[in-house]
Amino acid sequence: MKKLRLIALVNLILIFMNATPGKAAVPAKISYIVTFPEAQAHYAEIEMTVSGLNQPALDLKMPVWTPGSYLIREFSKNIESLTATANGKAVAAPKLNKNTWHINTTGITSVTVKYKVYAFELSVRTSFIDVSHAFLSTSGIFLWPKGMLDQPSTINIKPYKDWNKVSTSLEKVGGDAFTLTSPNYDILYDSPIEVGTQDVFGFDVNGVKYEVAMYGGGNYDKERLKVDMAKIVAAEVNVFGENPNKHYTFIVHNKLRNGGGLEHLSSTVLGASRNNYGTERGYRGFLGLVAHEHFHLWNVKRLRPIVLGPFDYETENYTTNLWIAEGFTAYYQTLILRHAGISDTEDFLTGMAGDINTVENQPGSKVQPLAESSFDAWIKSYRPNENSVNTGISYYDKGAVVGMLLDLEIINSTGSKQSLNDVMKYMYTTYYKGKKRGYTDAEFKAAFEKFAGKKLDDFYAKYINGLTPFDYNKYLGYAGYKITDDLANSNEPTMGIVISNGPKKTVTTVFRGSAAWIQGINVGDEIVSIDGTPVTDPGTAINGKKVGDQINVTVTRDGQAMIIPITLLRNPMQKNKIEELPNATPQQLAVRKKWLNL
């Protein structure tokens, strides 16, 4: 008798556990209706219905960040006027914390929640609404029911006035462009939506349909873009051996001045300057952005660090491998244009020399190791301040340089038979397709070693986890190239500051170790005069001076004038370029041919 009572008690406990807040006993049905009655004021109104409930409580949550942009953005700050109804009556929906609303659902099978979202930040990672269009960065628009991230949902969009198009990678329901479906929230939060009158065109690559949605106009040539974007796609598919998509969407926001991009599983959002397509430099820059974000289709969206999926949408997701996820992608954006025949060898080498200059001219590269730069993305990369140049290094720029060095190492070690492409394809096949999970740092290191045919402990100790200067000539020498600094013999003096362009010459940056750093010039100081002569340009004000000369700099700080003596130091800035070595050997030429797809 006691045993039967114990079994009954256990069963009751299990039933209660299966009905805890946020965990549905059976799959719920989730739907959204999105309207824009106040588009002119930058608002969307969301009506969310969750039906099929069989639980005592329902918690609704808003993500605090969006994957690919490693910063807590607190999207719930844009939600207002949230109300809930059930069975035709209002029900309480108190807020438990910054991004959670709680609803008592005892005896309730269906709840409808209405709320407004303010959207007036046009970037690739945040939502924006006005009378011309709506860009919905979905992680900042749609609440999710706790415990139901794996549940499907439908989204019905009621367009504003003359809006007649929807561009997204989400599937349409019954061919209706304004009714969309998502199999789960990881897909929904990885599928931004553009609604409006955007210019839409497309192209196919090996049966995969590509859509390009252009908002904001511009001097772009659609036919030329179709050809060159298809070349980029084909070259990137060649790296990994397959395209996992059936269709892919480019959402492009053309503004007077704009930039940046954010990758998604089957789409991307790009920022571009609408009048830059008319110059070769501007056009090539846009294609580089296309190459970068589309390469993420594999690198980070599928081949990913193990912590980046399934995502935790409520807190930071730390990884030391953004130098692979982003840095290698930055390397490939330059390499792919060369391999696709869009740029020539000189363009490629100039681009890589630019990455080298960025690394070498940033004092923070001697302070922060590359792996730490990745880990600290949440607190540093997206929150730069006046001292960031002195304290850190971008995992984009330094990661791109590391990608180049490892590519050359592998090509040289394999007798020009294999390259970094083979590592990327192997990791994609092994972990995304085979193990169906992300990789660890040790696993990617092991793959580098597998293809390089040697241990890379020393490489990692120096360049990934340490601060050893790169031995550029060793690796470039494999392909018959060398690095040359045009300023190596310069003895130009400098204070080591950057100033604003306005009428007041205000200091915006003081470089670590510079004369100004040593003598205590501060960011925010206004440079008034040098040696008693009023300053219009601090750079020209020291013309004729030599390294070791002392000058007296008058600054205004907090409304008070002070004189700071400065002993000028040599300008340490580099201007590197990559040049051919004379008399390259057959082995070096073979490496070069493999590397540059000559």
Coordinates of C-alpha atoms in Angstrom, one line a residue, residues 52-449:
G52 CA -3.0 25.0 -27.0
L53 CA -1.8 25.9 -23.5
N54 CA -1.9 23.3 -20.8
Q55 CA 0.2 24.9 -18.0
P56 CA -0.3 27.1 -15.0
A57 CA 1.8 30.0 -16.2
L58 CA 3.3 31.5 -19.3
D59 CA 6.4 33.6 -19.4
L60 CA 7.1 35.7 -22.5
K61 CA 10.7 36.8 -23.2
M62 CA 12.6 39.2 -25.4
P63 CA 16.2 38.5 -26.5
V64 CA 18.8 40.9 -25.1
W65 CA 21.2 40.5 -28.1
T66 CA 21.2 39.4 -31.7
P67 CA 23.5 36.7 -33.0
G68 CA 26.4 38.0 -35.0
S69 CA 26.6 41.2 -33.0
Y70 CA 28.2 40.5 -29.7
L71 CA 26.7 43.2 -27.5
I72 CA 23.9 43.1 -25.0
R73 CA 21.4 45.5 -26.6
E74 CA 18.4 45.3 -24.3
F75 CA 15.8 45.1 -27.0
S76 CA 13.0 45.1 -24.4
K77 CA 13.7 48.8 -23.8
N78 CA 11.7 49.4 -27.0
I79 CA 8.6 47.6 -25.9
E80 CA 5.6 49.5 -24.5
S81 CA 1.9 49.2 -23.7
L82 CA 1.9 45.4 -23.3
T83 CA -1.5 43.9 -22.5
A84 CA -2.9 40.4 -22.4
T85 CA -6.4 38.9 -22.8
A86 CA -7.8 35.4 -22.5
N87 CA -11.4 34.3 -23.0
G88 CA -12.3 37.8 -24.0
K89 CA -11.1 39.3 -20.7
A90 CA -8.0 41.2 -19.7
V91 CA -5.5 39.2 -17.7
A92 CA -2.5 40.5 -15.7
A93 CA 0.9 40.4 -17.4
P94 CA 3.4 41.8 -14.8
K95 CA 7.0 42.3 -15.7
L96 CA 9.3 39.9 -13.7
N97 CA 12.6 41.4 -14.9
K98 CA 14.0 43.5 -17.8
N99 CA 12.9 41.1 -20.5
T100 CA 10.2 38.8 -19.0
W101 CA 6.4 39.2 -18.7
H102 CA 4.5 36.7 -16.6
I103 CA 0.9 35.5 -17.2
N104 CA -1.1 33.2 -15.0
T105 CA -2.7 30.6 -17.3
T106 CA -4.4 28.3 -14.9
G107 CA -7.5 27.1 -16.7
I108 CA -6.6 29.1 -19.8
T109 CA -5.8 27.5 -23.2
S110 CA -5.2 30.6 -25.3
V111 CA -3.7 34.0 -24.6
T112 CA -3.4 37.0 -26.9
V113 CA -0.8 39.6 -26.1
K114 CA -0.5 43.0 -27.7
Y115 CA 2.4 45.4 -27.5
K116 CA 4.1 48.2 -29.4
V117 CA 7.8 48.3 -30.6
Y118 CA 9.6 51.6 -31.2
A119 CA 12.0 51.2 -34.1
F120 CA 14.1 54.1 -35.1
E121 CA 17.7 52.9 -35.4
L122 CA 18.7 52.0 -38.9
S123 CA 21.6 49.6 -38.7
V124 CA 22.1 46.1 -39.8
R125 CA 21.3 44.8 -36.3
T126 CA 18.4 46.9 -35.2
S127 CA 14.9 47.7 -36.4
F128 CA 13.8 50.8 -38.2
I129 CA 10.3 51.9 -39.3
D130 CA 9.2 55.1 -41.1
V131 CA 6.7 55.8 -43.9
S132 CA 9.1 54.6 -46.6
H133 CA 9.7 51.1 -45.2
A134 CA 10.0 48.8 -42.2
F135 CA 13.1 46.8 -41.4
L136 CA 12.3 44.2 -38.8
S137 CA 15.4 42.8 -37.0
T138 CA 13.3 40.0 -35.6
S139 CA 15.2 39.3 -32.4
G140 CA 14.1 42.8 -31.3
I141 CA 10.5 42.5 -32.5
F142 CA 9.1 39.1 -31.4
L143 CA 8.6 37.8 -27.9
W144 CA 9.1 34.1 -27.4
P145 CA 7.2 31.9 -24.8
K146 CA 9.7 30.5 -22.3
G147 CA 10.4 26.8 -23.0
M148 CA 9.2 27.0 -26.6
L149 CA 12.2 28.0 -28.6
D150 CA 11.8 24.9 -30.6
Q151 CA 8.2 25.7 -31.6
P152 CA 7.0 26.9 -35.0
S153 CA 5.2 30.2 -35.5
T154 CA 3.4 32.1 -38.2
I155 CA 3.7 35.8 -38.9
N156 CA 1.1 37.8 -40.8
I157 CA 2.2 41.3 -41.9
K158 CA -0.3 44.0 -42.6
P159 CA 1.6 46.5 -44.8
Y160 CA 1.4 50.3 -44.4
K161 CA -0.3 52.2 -47.2
D162 CA 1.5 51.5 -50.5
W163 CA 4.0 48.9 -49.2
N164 CA 3.8 46.0 -51.6
K165 CA 6.8 43.8 -51.0
V166 CA 8.3 41.6 -48.3
S167 CA 11.9 40.4 -48.5
T168 CA 13.1 37.7 -46.1
S169 CA 14.5 34.2 -46.0
L170 CA 11.4 32.9 -44.1
E171 CA 9.1 30.6 -46.0
K172 CA 5.8 32.0 -47.3
V173 CA 2.5 30.3 -46.4
G174 CA 0.4 29.3 -49.4
G175 CA 2.4 31.6 -51.7
D176 CA 1.3 34.7 -49.7
A177 CA 4.3 37.0 -49.4
F178 CA 2.7 38.7 -46.3
T179 CA 2.2 35.5 -44.4
L180 CA 5.4 33.8 -43.2
T181 CA 6.3 30.7 -41.2
S182 CA 9.3 29.7 -39.1
P183 CA 10.0 26.2 -37.8
N184 CA 11.5 27.5 -34.6
Y185 CA 12.8 30.7 -32.9
D186 CA 16.4 30.1 -33.9
I187 CA 15.3 30.4 -37.5
L188 CA 12.9 33.3 -36.8
Y189 CA 15.5 35.3 -34.9
D190 CA 18.0 34.6 -37.8
S191 CA 15.6 35.9 -40.5
P192 CA 15.2 39.7 -40.8
I193 CA 12.3 41.1 -42.7
E194 CA 12.2 44.0 -45.1
V195 CA 8.7 45.4 -45.9
G196 CA 8.1 48.3 -48.3
T197 CA 8.5 49.1 -52.0
Q198 CA 12.2 48.0 -52.3
D199 CA 13.7 47.3 -55.7
V200 CA 14.0 43.5 -56.0
F201 CA 16.0 41.5 -58.5
G202 CA 17.7 38.1 -58.5
F203 CA 20.0 35.5 -60.0
D204 CA 20.5 31.8 -59.7
V205 CA 23.7 29.9 -58.9
N206 CA 23.5 26.1 -59.5
G207 CA 19.8 26.0 -58.8
V208 CA 19.9 28.2 -55.7
K209 CA 17.8 31.3 -56.0
Y210 CA 19.2 34.6 -54.8
E211 CA 17.1 37.7 -54.2
V212 CA 18.6 41.2 -53.8
A213 CA 16.3 43.7 -52.1
M214 CA 17.5 47.3 -52.6
Y215 CA 16.1 50.0 -50.3
G216 CA 16.9 53.7 -50.7
G217 CA 17.8 53.8 -54.4
G218 CA 21.3 54.3 -55.7
N219 CA 23.5 54.4 -58.8
Y220 CA 23.9 50.6 -58.9
D221 CA 23.8 48.6 -62.1
K222 CA 21.6 45.6 -61.5
E223 CA 22.9 43.6 -64.5
R224 CA 26.5 44.1 -63.4
L225 CA 25.7 43.2 -59.8
K226 CA 23.9 40.0 -60.9
V227 CA 27.0 38.8 -62.7
D228 CA 29.6 39.8 -60.1
M229 CA 27.5 38.6 -57.1
A230 CA 27.0 35.3 -58.8
K231 CA 30.8 35.0 -59.3
I232 CA 31.3 35.6 -55.6
V233 CA 28.7 33.0 -54.6
A234 CA 30.2 30.4 -57.0
A235 CA 33.8 31.0 -55.7
E236 CA 32.6 30.6 -52.1
V237 CA 30.6 27.4 -52.8
N238 CA 33.8 26.0 -54.3
V239 CA 35.5 26.4 -50.9
F240 CA 33.0 24.3 -49.0
G241 CA 31.7 22.0 -51.8
E242 CA 28.0 22.7 -51.4
N243 CA 25.4 25.4 -50.9
P244 CA 23.1 24.4 -48.1
N245 CA 20.3 26.8 -49.1
K246 CA 17.4 26.6 -51.5
H247 CA 17.1 30.4 -51.6
Y248 CA 19.1 33.3 -50.1
T249 CA 18.2 37.0 -49.6
F250 CA 20.4 40.1 -49.6
I251 CA 18.7 43.0 -47.9
V252 CA 20.6 46.2 -48.8
H253 CA 20.0 49.5 -47.1
N254 CA 21.3 52.3 -49.3
K255 CA 21.7 55.6 -47.5
L256 CA 23.7 58.8 -48.1
R257 CA 26.4 57.3 -45.9
N258 CA 26.1 53.8 -44.6
G259 CA 28.1 50.6 -44.1
G260 CA 28.4 47.3 -42.3
G261 CA 26.7 44.0 -42.6
L262 CA 25.2 41.3 -40.4
E263 CA 25.1 37.6 -41.4
H264 CA 22.1 35.3 -41.1
L265 CA 21.5 31.6 -41.8
S266 CA 19.9 32.2 -45.2
S267 CA 20.2 35.9 -45.7
T268 CA 22.2 39.0 -44.8
V269 CA 21.7 42.7 -44.3
L270 CA 24.1 45.1 -45.9
G271 CA 24.6 48.9 -45.4
A272 CA 25.8 50.8 -48.4
S273 CA 26.2 54.4 -49.6
R274 CA 23.8 54.9 -52.4
N275 CA 26.1 56.9 -54.7
N276 CA 29.3 54.8 -54.2
Y277 CA 28.4 52.1 -56.8
G278 CA 29.5 54.5 -59.6
T279 CA 33.3 54.4 -58.7
E280 CA 35.4 51.3 -59.0
R281 CA 36.6 51.7 -55.4
G282 CA 33.0 52.1 -54.1
Y283 CA 31.7 49.2 -56.2
R284 CA 34.6 46.9 -55.2
G285 CA 34.0 47.8 -51.6
F286 CA 30.4 46.8 -51.9
L287 CA 31.4 43.5 -53.5
G288 CA 33.8 42.9 -50.6
L289 CA 31.0 43.3 -48.2
V290 CA 28.9 40.9 -50.2
A291 CA 31.7 38.4 -50.2
H292 CA 32.2 38.8 -46.4
E293 CA 28.6 38.4 -45.3
H294 CA 27.8 35.6 -47.8
F295 CA 30.9 33.6 -46.6
H296 CA 29.3 33.6 -43.2
L297 CA 26.6 31.4 -44.7
W298 CA 29.1 28.6 -43.8
N299 CA 31.7 30.2 -41.5
V300 CA 29.8 30.9 -38.2
K301 CA 26.3 30.2 -39.2
R302 CA 26.9 26.5 -39.7
L303 CA 30.6 25.9 -39.1
R304 CA 30.7 27.6 -35.7
P305 CA 32.3 27.8 -32.3
I306 CA 30.5 25.3 -30.1
V307 CA 29.1 28.0 -27.8
L308 CA 27.4 29.8 -30.6
G309 CA 24.4 27.6 -30.9
P310 CA 21.9 26.7 -29.7
F311 CA 21.9 30.3 -28.6
D312 CA 21.3 31.7 -25.1
Y313 CA 19.4 34.8 -26.0
E314 CA 19.5 36.2 -22.4
T315 CA 23.2 36.5 -21.7
E316 CA 26.6 36.7 -23.3
N317 CA 27.8 33.7 -25.3
Y318 CA 31.6 33.8 -24.9
T319 CA 34.1 32.3 -27.3
T320 CA 37.8 32.8 -28.0
N321 CA 37.3 31.9 -31.7
L322 CA 35.9 35.0 -33.3
W323 CA 39.3 35.4 -35.0
I324 CA 38.2 32.3 -37.1
A325 CA 34.5 33.2 -37.4
E326 CA 35.1 36.9 -38.3
G327 CA 38.8 37.2 -39.0
F328 CA 39.0 34.4 -41.5
T329 CA 35.9 35.7 -43.1
A330 CA 37.6 39.1 -43.4
Y331 CA 40.5 37.3 -45.1
Y332 CA 38.3 35.4 -47.5
Q333 CA 36.4 38.6 -48.5
T334 CA 39.6 39.8 -50.1
L335 CA 40.7 36.4 -51.3
I336 CA 37.4 35.5 -52.9
L337 CA 37.4 38.6 -55.1
R338 CA 40.8 37.5 -56.4
H339 CA 39.7 33.9 -56.9
A340 CA 36.4 35.0 -58.6
G341 CA 38.4 37.1 -61.0
I342 CA 36.9 40.4 -59.8
S343 CA 40.2 41.8 -58.5
D344 CA 43.7 41.3 -59.6
T345 CA 46.8 40.3 -57.7
E346 CA 47.8 43.8 -57.0
D347 CA 44.4 44.6 -55.5
F348 CA 44.6 41.5 -53.3
L349 CA 48.1 42.3 -52.0
T350 CA 47.2 45.9 -51.4
G351 CA 44.2 44.8 -49.4
M352 CA 46.3 42.4 -47.2
A353 CA 48.9 45.1 -46.7
G354 CA 46.1 47.3 -45.4
D355 CA 45.2 44.7 -42.8
I356 CA 48.8 44.4 -41.8
N357 CA 49.1 48.2 -41.4
T358 CA 46.0 48.3 -39.3
V359 CA 47.4 45.7 -36.9
E360 CA 50.9 47.2 -36.8
N361 CA 49.8 50.8 -36.3
Q362 CA 47.5 50.0 -33.4
P363 CA 49.3 50.1 -30.0
G364 CA 46.6 47.8 -28.5
S365 CA 48.0 44.9 -30.7
K366 CA 50.9 44.8 -28.3
V367 CA 48.6 44.6 -25.3
Q368 CA 45.7 42.3 -26.1
P369 CA 46.2 38.8 -27.5
L370 CA 44.0 37.7 -30.4
A371 CA 42.0 35.0 -28.5
E372 CA 41.3 37.5 -25.7
S373 CA 40.1 40.0 -28.2
S374 CA 37.4 37.5 -29.2
F375 CA 36.5 36.7 -25.7
D376 CA 36.2 40.4 -24.8
A377 CA 34.0 41.3 -27.8
W378 CA 31.1 41.8 -25.5
I379 CA 32.7 44.5 -23.4
K380 CA 35.2 46.1 -25.8
S381 CA 34.7 45.6 -29.5
Y382 CA 31.2 47.1 -29.6
R383 CA 31.9 49.6 -26.8
P384 CA 34.9 51.5 -28.1
N385 CA 36.1 54.6 -26.2
E386 CA 38.9 57.1 -26.6
N387 CA 41.5 54.7 -25.3
S388 CA 40.4 51.6 -27.3
V389 CA 43.2 52.0 -29.8
N390 CA 45.7 51.5 -27.0
T391 CA 44.1 48.6 -25.2
G392 CA 42.9 46.1 -27.8
I393 CA 43.0 44.8 -31.4
S394 CA 40.2 43.8 -33.7
Y395 CA 39.8 40.1 -34.2
Y396 CA 38.7 41.0 -37.8
D397 CA 42.0 42.6 -38.8
K398 CA 44.4 40.5 -36.9
G399 CA 42.3 37.4 -37.6
A400 CA 42.6 38.1 -41.3
V401 CA 46.4 38.3 -41.1
V402 CA 46.5 35.0 -39.2
G403 CA 44.3 33.5 -41.9
M404 CA 46.8 34.6 -44.5
L405 CA 49.8 33.2 -42.6
L406 CA 48.1 29.8 -42.0
D407 CA 47.0 29.6 -45.6
L408 CA 50.5 30.1 -46.8
E409 CA 51.9 27.6 -44.2
I410 CA 49.5 24.9 -45.4
I411 CA 50.1 25.5 -49.1
N412 CA 53.8 25.4 -48.6
S413 CA 53.8 22.4 -46.3
T414 CA 51.7 20.4 -48.8
G415 CA 53.7 21.1 -51.9
S416 CA 50.9 23.5 -53.1
K417 CA 48.4 20.7 -53.1
Q418 CA 46.1 21.9 -50.3
S419 CA 45.3 25.2 -48.7
L420 CA 43.1 26.8 -46.0
N421 CA 40.2 26.0 -48.2
D422 CA 40.7 22.3 -47.4
V423 CA 40.7 23.0 -43.7
M424 CA 37.4 25.0 -43.9
K425 CA 35.8 22.3 -46.0
Y426 CA 37.0 19.5 -43.7
M427 CA 35.7 21.3 -40.6
Y428 CA 32.4 22.1 -42.2
T429 CA 31.9 18.5 -43.2
T430 CA 33.2 17.0 -40.0
Y431 CA 31.4 19.2 -37.4
Y432 CA 28.4 20.8 -39.0
K433 CA 27.4 17.9 -41.3
G434 CA 28.9 15.0 -39.4
K435 CA 28.8 15.7 -35.7
K436 CA 26.0 18.3 -36.1
R437 CA 27.6 20.6 -33.5
G438 CA 30.1 23.4 -33.2
Y439 CA 33.8 23.0 -32.8
T440 CA 36.2 23.6 -29.9
D441 CA 39.4 25.6 -30.1
A442 CA 41.4 22.4 -29.8
E443 CA 39.5 20.8 -32.6
F444 CA 40.2 23.6 -35.0
K445 CA 43.8 23.7 -34.0
A446 CA 44.0 19.9 -34.7
A447 CA 42.6 20.5 -38.2
F448 CA 45.2 23.1 -38.9
E449 CA 47.9 20.7 -37.8

